[in-house]
mmCIF file of C-alpha atoms in Angstrom:
data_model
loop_
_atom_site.group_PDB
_atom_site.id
_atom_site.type_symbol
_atom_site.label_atom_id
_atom_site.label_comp_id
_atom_site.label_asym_id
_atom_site.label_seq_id
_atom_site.Cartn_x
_atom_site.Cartn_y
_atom_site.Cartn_z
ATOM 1 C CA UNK A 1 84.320 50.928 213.131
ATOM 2 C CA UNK A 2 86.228 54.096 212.719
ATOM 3 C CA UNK A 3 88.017 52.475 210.761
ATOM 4 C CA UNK A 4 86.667 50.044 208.763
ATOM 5 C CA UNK A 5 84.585 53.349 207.499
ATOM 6 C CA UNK A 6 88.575 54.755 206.415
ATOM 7 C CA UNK A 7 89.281 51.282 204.718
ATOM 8 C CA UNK A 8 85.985 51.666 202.832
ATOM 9 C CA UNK A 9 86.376 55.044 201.855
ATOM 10 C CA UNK A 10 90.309 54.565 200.210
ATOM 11 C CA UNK A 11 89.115 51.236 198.861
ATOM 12 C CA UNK A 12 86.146 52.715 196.713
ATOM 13 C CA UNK A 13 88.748 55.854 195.973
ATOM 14 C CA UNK A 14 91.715 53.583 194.693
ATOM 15 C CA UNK A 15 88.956 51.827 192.770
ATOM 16 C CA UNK A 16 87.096 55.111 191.137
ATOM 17 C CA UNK A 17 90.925 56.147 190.092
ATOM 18 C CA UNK A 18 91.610 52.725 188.696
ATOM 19 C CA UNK A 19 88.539 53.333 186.449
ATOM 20 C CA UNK A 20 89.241 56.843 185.519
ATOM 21 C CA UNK A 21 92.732 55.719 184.305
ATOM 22 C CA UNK A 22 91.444 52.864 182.101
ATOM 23 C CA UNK A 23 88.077 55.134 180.890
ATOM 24 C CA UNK A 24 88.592 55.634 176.441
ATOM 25 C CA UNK A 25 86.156 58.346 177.011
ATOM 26 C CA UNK A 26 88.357 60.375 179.839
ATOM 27 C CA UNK A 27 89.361 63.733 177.481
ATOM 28 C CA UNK A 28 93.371 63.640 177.175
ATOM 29 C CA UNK A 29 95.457 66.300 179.195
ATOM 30 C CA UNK A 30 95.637 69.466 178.003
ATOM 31 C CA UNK A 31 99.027 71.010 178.457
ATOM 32 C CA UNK A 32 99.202 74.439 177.937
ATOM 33 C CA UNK A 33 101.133 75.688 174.888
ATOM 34 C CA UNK A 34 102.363 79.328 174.134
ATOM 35 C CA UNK A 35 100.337 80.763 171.075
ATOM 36 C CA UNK A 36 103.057 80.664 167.908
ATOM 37 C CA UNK A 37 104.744 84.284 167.818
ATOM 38 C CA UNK A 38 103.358 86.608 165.157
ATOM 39 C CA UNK A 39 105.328 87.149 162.240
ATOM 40 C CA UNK A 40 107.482 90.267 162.377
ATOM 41 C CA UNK A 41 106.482 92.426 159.492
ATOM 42 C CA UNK A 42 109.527 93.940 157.370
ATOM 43 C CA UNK A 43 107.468 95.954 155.266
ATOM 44 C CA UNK A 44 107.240 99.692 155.422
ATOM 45 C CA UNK A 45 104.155 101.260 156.762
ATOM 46 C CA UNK A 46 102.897 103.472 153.405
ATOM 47 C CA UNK A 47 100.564 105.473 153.744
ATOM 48 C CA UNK A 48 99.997 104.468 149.529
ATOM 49 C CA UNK A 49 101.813 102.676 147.225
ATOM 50 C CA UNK A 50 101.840 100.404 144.444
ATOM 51 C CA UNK A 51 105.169 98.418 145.036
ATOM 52 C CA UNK A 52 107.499 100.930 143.171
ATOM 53 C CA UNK A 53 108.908 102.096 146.522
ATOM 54 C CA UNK A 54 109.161 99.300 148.170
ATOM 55 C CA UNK A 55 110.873 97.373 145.092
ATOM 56 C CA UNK A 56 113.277 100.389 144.798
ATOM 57 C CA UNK A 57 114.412 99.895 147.850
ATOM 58 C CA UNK A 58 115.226 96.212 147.327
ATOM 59 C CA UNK A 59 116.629 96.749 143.827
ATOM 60 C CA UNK A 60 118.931 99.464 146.236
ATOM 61 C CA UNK A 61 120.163 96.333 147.889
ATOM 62 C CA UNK A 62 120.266 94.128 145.101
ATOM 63 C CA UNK A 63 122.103 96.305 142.394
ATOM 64 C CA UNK A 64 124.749 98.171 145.092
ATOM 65 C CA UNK A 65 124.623 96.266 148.343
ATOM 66 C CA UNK A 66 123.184 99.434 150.054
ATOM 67 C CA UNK A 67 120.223 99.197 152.529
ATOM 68 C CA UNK A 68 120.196 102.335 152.840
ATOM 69 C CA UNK A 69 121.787 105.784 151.807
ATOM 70 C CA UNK A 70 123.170 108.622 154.209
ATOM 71 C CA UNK A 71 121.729 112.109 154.112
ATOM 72 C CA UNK A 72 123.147 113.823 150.819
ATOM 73 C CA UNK A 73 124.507 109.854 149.425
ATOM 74 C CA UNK A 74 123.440 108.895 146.196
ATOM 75 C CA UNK A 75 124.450 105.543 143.762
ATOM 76 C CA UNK A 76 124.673 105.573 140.364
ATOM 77 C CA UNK A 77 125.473 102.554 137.593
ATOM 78 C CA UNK A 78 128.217 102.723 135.873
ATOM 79 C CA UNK A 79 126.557 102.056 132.948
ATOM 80 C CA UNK A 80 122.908 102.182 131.568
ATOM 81 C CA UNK A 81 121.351 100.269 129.255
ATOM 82 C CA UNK A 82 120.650 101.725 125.765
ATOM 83 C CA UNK A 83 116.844 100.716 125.464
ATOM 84 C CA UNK A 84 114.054 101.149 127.917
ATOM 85 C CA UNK A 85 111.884 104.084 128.533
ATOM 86 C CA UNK A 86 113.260 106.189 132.145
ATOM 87 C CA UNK A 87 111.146 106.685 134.947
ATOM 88 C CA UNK A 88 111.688 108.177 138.654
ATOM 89 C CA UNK A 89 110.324 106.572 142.040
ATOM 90 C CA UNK A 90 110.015 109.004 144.666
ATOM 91 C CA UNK A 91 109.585 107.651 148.138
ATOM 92 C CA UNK A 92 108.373 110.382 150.824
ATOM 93 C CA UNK A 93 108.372 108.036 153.999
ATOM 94 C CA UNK A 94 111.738 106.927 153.513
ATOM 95 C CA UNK A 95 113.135 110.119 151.911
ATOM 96 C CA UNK A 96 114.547 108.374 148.692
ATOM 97 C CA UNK A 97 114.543 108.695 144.356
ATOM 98 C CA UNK A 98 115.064 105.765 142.215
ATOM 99 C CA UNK A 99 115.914 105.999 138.691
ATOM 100 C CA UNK A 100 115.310 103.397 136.208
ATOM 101 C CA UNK A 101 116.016 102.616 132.297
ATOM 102 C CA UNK A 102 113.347 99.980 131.448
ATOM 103 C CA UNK A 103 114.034 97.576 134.710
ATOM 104 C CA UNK A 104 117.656 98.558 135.426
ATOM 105 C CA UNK A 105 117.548 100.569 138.573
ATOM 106 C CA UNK A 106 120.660 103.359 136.969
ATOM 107 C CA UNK A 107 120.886 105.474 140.552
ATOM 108 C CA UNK A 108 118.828 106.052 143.873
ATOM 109 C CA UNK A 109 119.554 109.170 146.081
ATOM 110 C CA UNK A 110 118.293 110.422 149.529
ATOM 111 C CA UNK A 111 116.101 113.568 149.024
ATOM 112 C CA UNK A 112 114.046 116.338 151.048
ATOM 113 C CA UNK A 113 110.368 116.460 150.528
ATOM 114 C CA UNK A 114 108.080 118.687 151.764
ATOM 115 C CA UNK A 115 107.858 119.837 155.363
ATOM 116 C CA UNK A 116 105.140 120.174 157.611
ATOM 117 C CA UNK A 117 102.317 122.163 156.383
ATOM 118 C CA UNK A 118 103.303 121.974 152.878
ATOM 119 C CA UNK A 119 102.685 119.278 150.093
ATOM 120 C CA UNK A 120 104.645 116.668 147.837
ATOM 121 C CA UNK A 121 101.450 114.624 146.340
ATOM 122 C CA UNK A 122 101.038 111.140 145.963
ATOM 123 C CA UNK A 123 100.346 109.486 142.480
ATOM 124 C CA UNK A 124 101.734 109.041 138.776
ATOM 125 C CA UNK A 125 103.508 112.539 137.122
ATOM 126 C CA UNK A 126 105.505 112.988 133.880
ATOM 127 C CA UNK A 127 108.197 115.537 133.743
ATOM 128 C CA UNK A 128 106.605 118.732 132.332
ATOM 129 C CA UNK A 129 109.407 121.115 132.205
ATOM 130 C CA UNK A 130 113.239 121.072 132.327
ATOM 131 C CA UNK A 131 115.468 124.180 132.861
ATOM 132 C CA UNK A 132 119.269 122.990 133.861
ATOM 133 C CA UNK A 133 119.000 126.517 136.129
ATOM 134 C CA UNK A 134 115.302 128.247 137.096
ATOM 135 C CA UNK A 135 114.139 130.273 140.130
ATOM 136 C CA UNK A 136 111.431 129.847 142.366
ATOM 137 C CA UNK A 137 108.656 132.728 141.576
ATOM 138 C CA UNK A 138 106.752 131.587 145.274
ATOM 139 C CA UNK A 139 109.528 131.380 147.271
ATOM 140 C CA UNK A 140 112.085 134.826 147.248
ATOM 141 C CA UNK A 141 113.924 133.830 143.974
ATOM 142 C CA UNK A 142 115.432 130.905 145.507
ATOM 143 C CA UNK A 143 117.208 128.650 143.216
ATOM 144 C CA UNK A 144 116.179 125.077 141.890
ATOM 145 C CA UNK A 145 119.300 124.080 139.684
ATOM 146 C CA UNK A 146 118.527 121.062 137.363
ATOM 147 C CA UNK A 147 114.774 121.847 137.938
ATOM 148 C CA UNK A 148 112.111 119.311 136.331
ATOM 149 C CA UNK A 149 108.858 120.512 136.972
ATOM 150 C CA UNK A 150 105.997 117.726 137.583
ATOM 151 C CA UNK A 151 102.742 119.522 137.921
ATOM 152 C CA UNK A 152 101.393 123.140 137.434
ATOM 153 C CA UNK A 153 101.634 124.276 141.109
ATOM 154 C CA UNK A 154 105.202 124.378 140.668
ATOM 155 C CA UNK A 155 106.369 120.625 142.423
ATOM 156 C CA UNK A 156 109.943 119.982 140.924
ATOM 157 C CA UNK A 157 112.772 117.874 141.414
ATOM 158 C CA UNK A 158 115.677 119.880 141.404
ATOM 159 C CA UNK A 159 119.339 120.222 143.695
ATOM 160 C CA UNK A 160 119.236 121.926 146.749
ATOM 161 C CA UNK A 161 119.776 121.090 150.613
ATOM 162 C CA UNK A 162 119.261 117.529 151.351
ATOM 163 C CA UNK A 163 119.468 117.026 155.268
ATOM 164 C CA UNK A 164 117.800 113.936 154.506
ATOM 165 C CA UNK A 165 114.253 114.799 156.083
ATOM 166 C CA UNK A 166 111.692 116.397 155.176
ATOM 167 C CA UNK A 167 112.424 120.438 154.868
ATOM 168 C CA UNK A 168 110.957 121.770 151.529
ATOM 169 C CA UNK A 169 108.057 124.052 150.627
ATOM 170 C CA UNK A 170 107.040 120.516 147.740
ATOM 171 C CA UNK A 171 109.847 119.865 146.057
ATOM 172 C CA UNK A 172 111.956 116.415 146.194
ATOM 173 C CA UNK A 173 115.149 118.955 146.726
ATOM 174 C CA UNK A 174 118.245 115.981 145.786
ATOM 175 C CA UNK A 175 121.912 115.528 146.204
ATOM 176 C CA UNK A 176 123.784 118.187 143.222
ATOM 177 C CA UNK A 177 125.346 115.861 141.275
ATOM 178 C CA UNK A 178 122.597 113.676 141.476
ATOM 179 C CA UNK A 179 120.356 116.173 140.413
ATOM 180 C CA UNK A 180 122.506 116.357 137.468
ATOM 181 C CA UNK A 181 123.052 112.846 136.376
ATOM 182 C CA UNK A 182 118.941 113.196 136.933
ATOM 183 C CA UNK A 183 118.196 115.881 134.539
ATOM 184 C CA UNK A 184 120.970 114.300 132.199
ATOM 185 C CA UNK A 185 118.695 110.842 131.692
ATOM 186 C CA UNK A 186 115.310 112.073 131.545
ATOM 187 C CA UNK A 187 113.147 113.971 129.329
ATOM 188 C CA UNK A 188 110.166 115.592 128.509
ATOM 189 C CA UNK A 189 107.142 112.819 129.256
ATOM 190 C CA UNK A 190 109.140 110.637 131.867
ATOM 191 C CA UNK A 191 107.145 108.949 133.951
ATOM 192 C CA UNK A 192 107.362 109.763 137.815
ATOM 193 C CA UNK A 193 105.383 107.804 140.597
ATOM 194 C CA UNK A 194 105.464 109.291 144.141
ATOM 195 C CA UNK A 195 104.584 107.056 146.874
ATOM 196 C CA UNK A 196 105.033 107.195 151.032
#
């Protein structure tokens, strides 16, 4: 009887599978599946911007095959077109100045902003003043040679040490020479945009 009960049991088992198998309604598999990997972002983490920065950067790439410039490096075209208003880029998180004539990115440099506990600002400037030699009346006389002044606190661009972080008391302190080519394109009224 023992088993007869057995033969039973596997009987009414084999025939409960058979019907599972051939069931329409029996929900299909589920495999498991690893989630699709996020997308790695390549964009910079500012803390504001508009785009100028980042498309500086890409125009950088673009116009001299550079991703990026060394402390003290700076680019510039070897020529310029003859229309088109000039305007700077600053970039504080990555420590770099574009130059453009109307769309033409003309030269980008790495810079020194300022350093802890001291302020470059954010937001749209125009060049107010332009001295090709000046001296700081804050900070012990020091010179600021191709200085162009962008607010009334005394926030220039001018040439100075450029370790390529930033080290200033404001200013966007730049490469000599590019501080020179700088002050050479620009004018009174040129537009300035400082993002990071």
């Amino acid at each position: 009887m023992w088993v007869v009960g057995i033969g039973i049991k596997l009987t009414l088992a084999a025939a409960a599978a058979s019907l599972l198998v051939g069931c329409e309604t029996a929900p299909a598999p589920r495999l498991a599946s690893a989630a699709p990997a996020a997308p790695v972002s390549s964009e910079v983490p500012y803390h504001w911007t508009v785009g100028n920065a980042p498309q500086g950067h890409k125009d950088l790439v673009a116009e001299f095959g550079k991703p990026g410039l060394k402390p003290g490096e700076f680019v510039w075209a070897a020529s310029a077109p003859a229309a088109g208003d000039t305007r700077i880029v600053a970039d504080l998180l990555t420590q770099m100045v574009y130059v453009y004539r109307g769309d033409k990115l003309l030269g980008a440099s790495s810079m020194s902003s300022a350093k802890t506990g001291h302020i470059t600002p954010f937001g749209y400037w125009t060049i107010l003043e332009k001295r090709p030699f000046y001296r700081s009346k804050k900070y012990d006389n020091a010179p600021m040679p191709f200085m162009q002044r962008i607010d009334d606190y005394g926030i220039a661009f001018h040439g100075g040490v450029n370790p390529g972080y930033p080290a200033s008391n404001g200013c966007m302190r730049l490469p000599m020479k590019f501080a020179e080519k700088l002050y050479g394109v620009t004018r009174l009224g040129t537009k300035v945009v400082i993002e990071g």
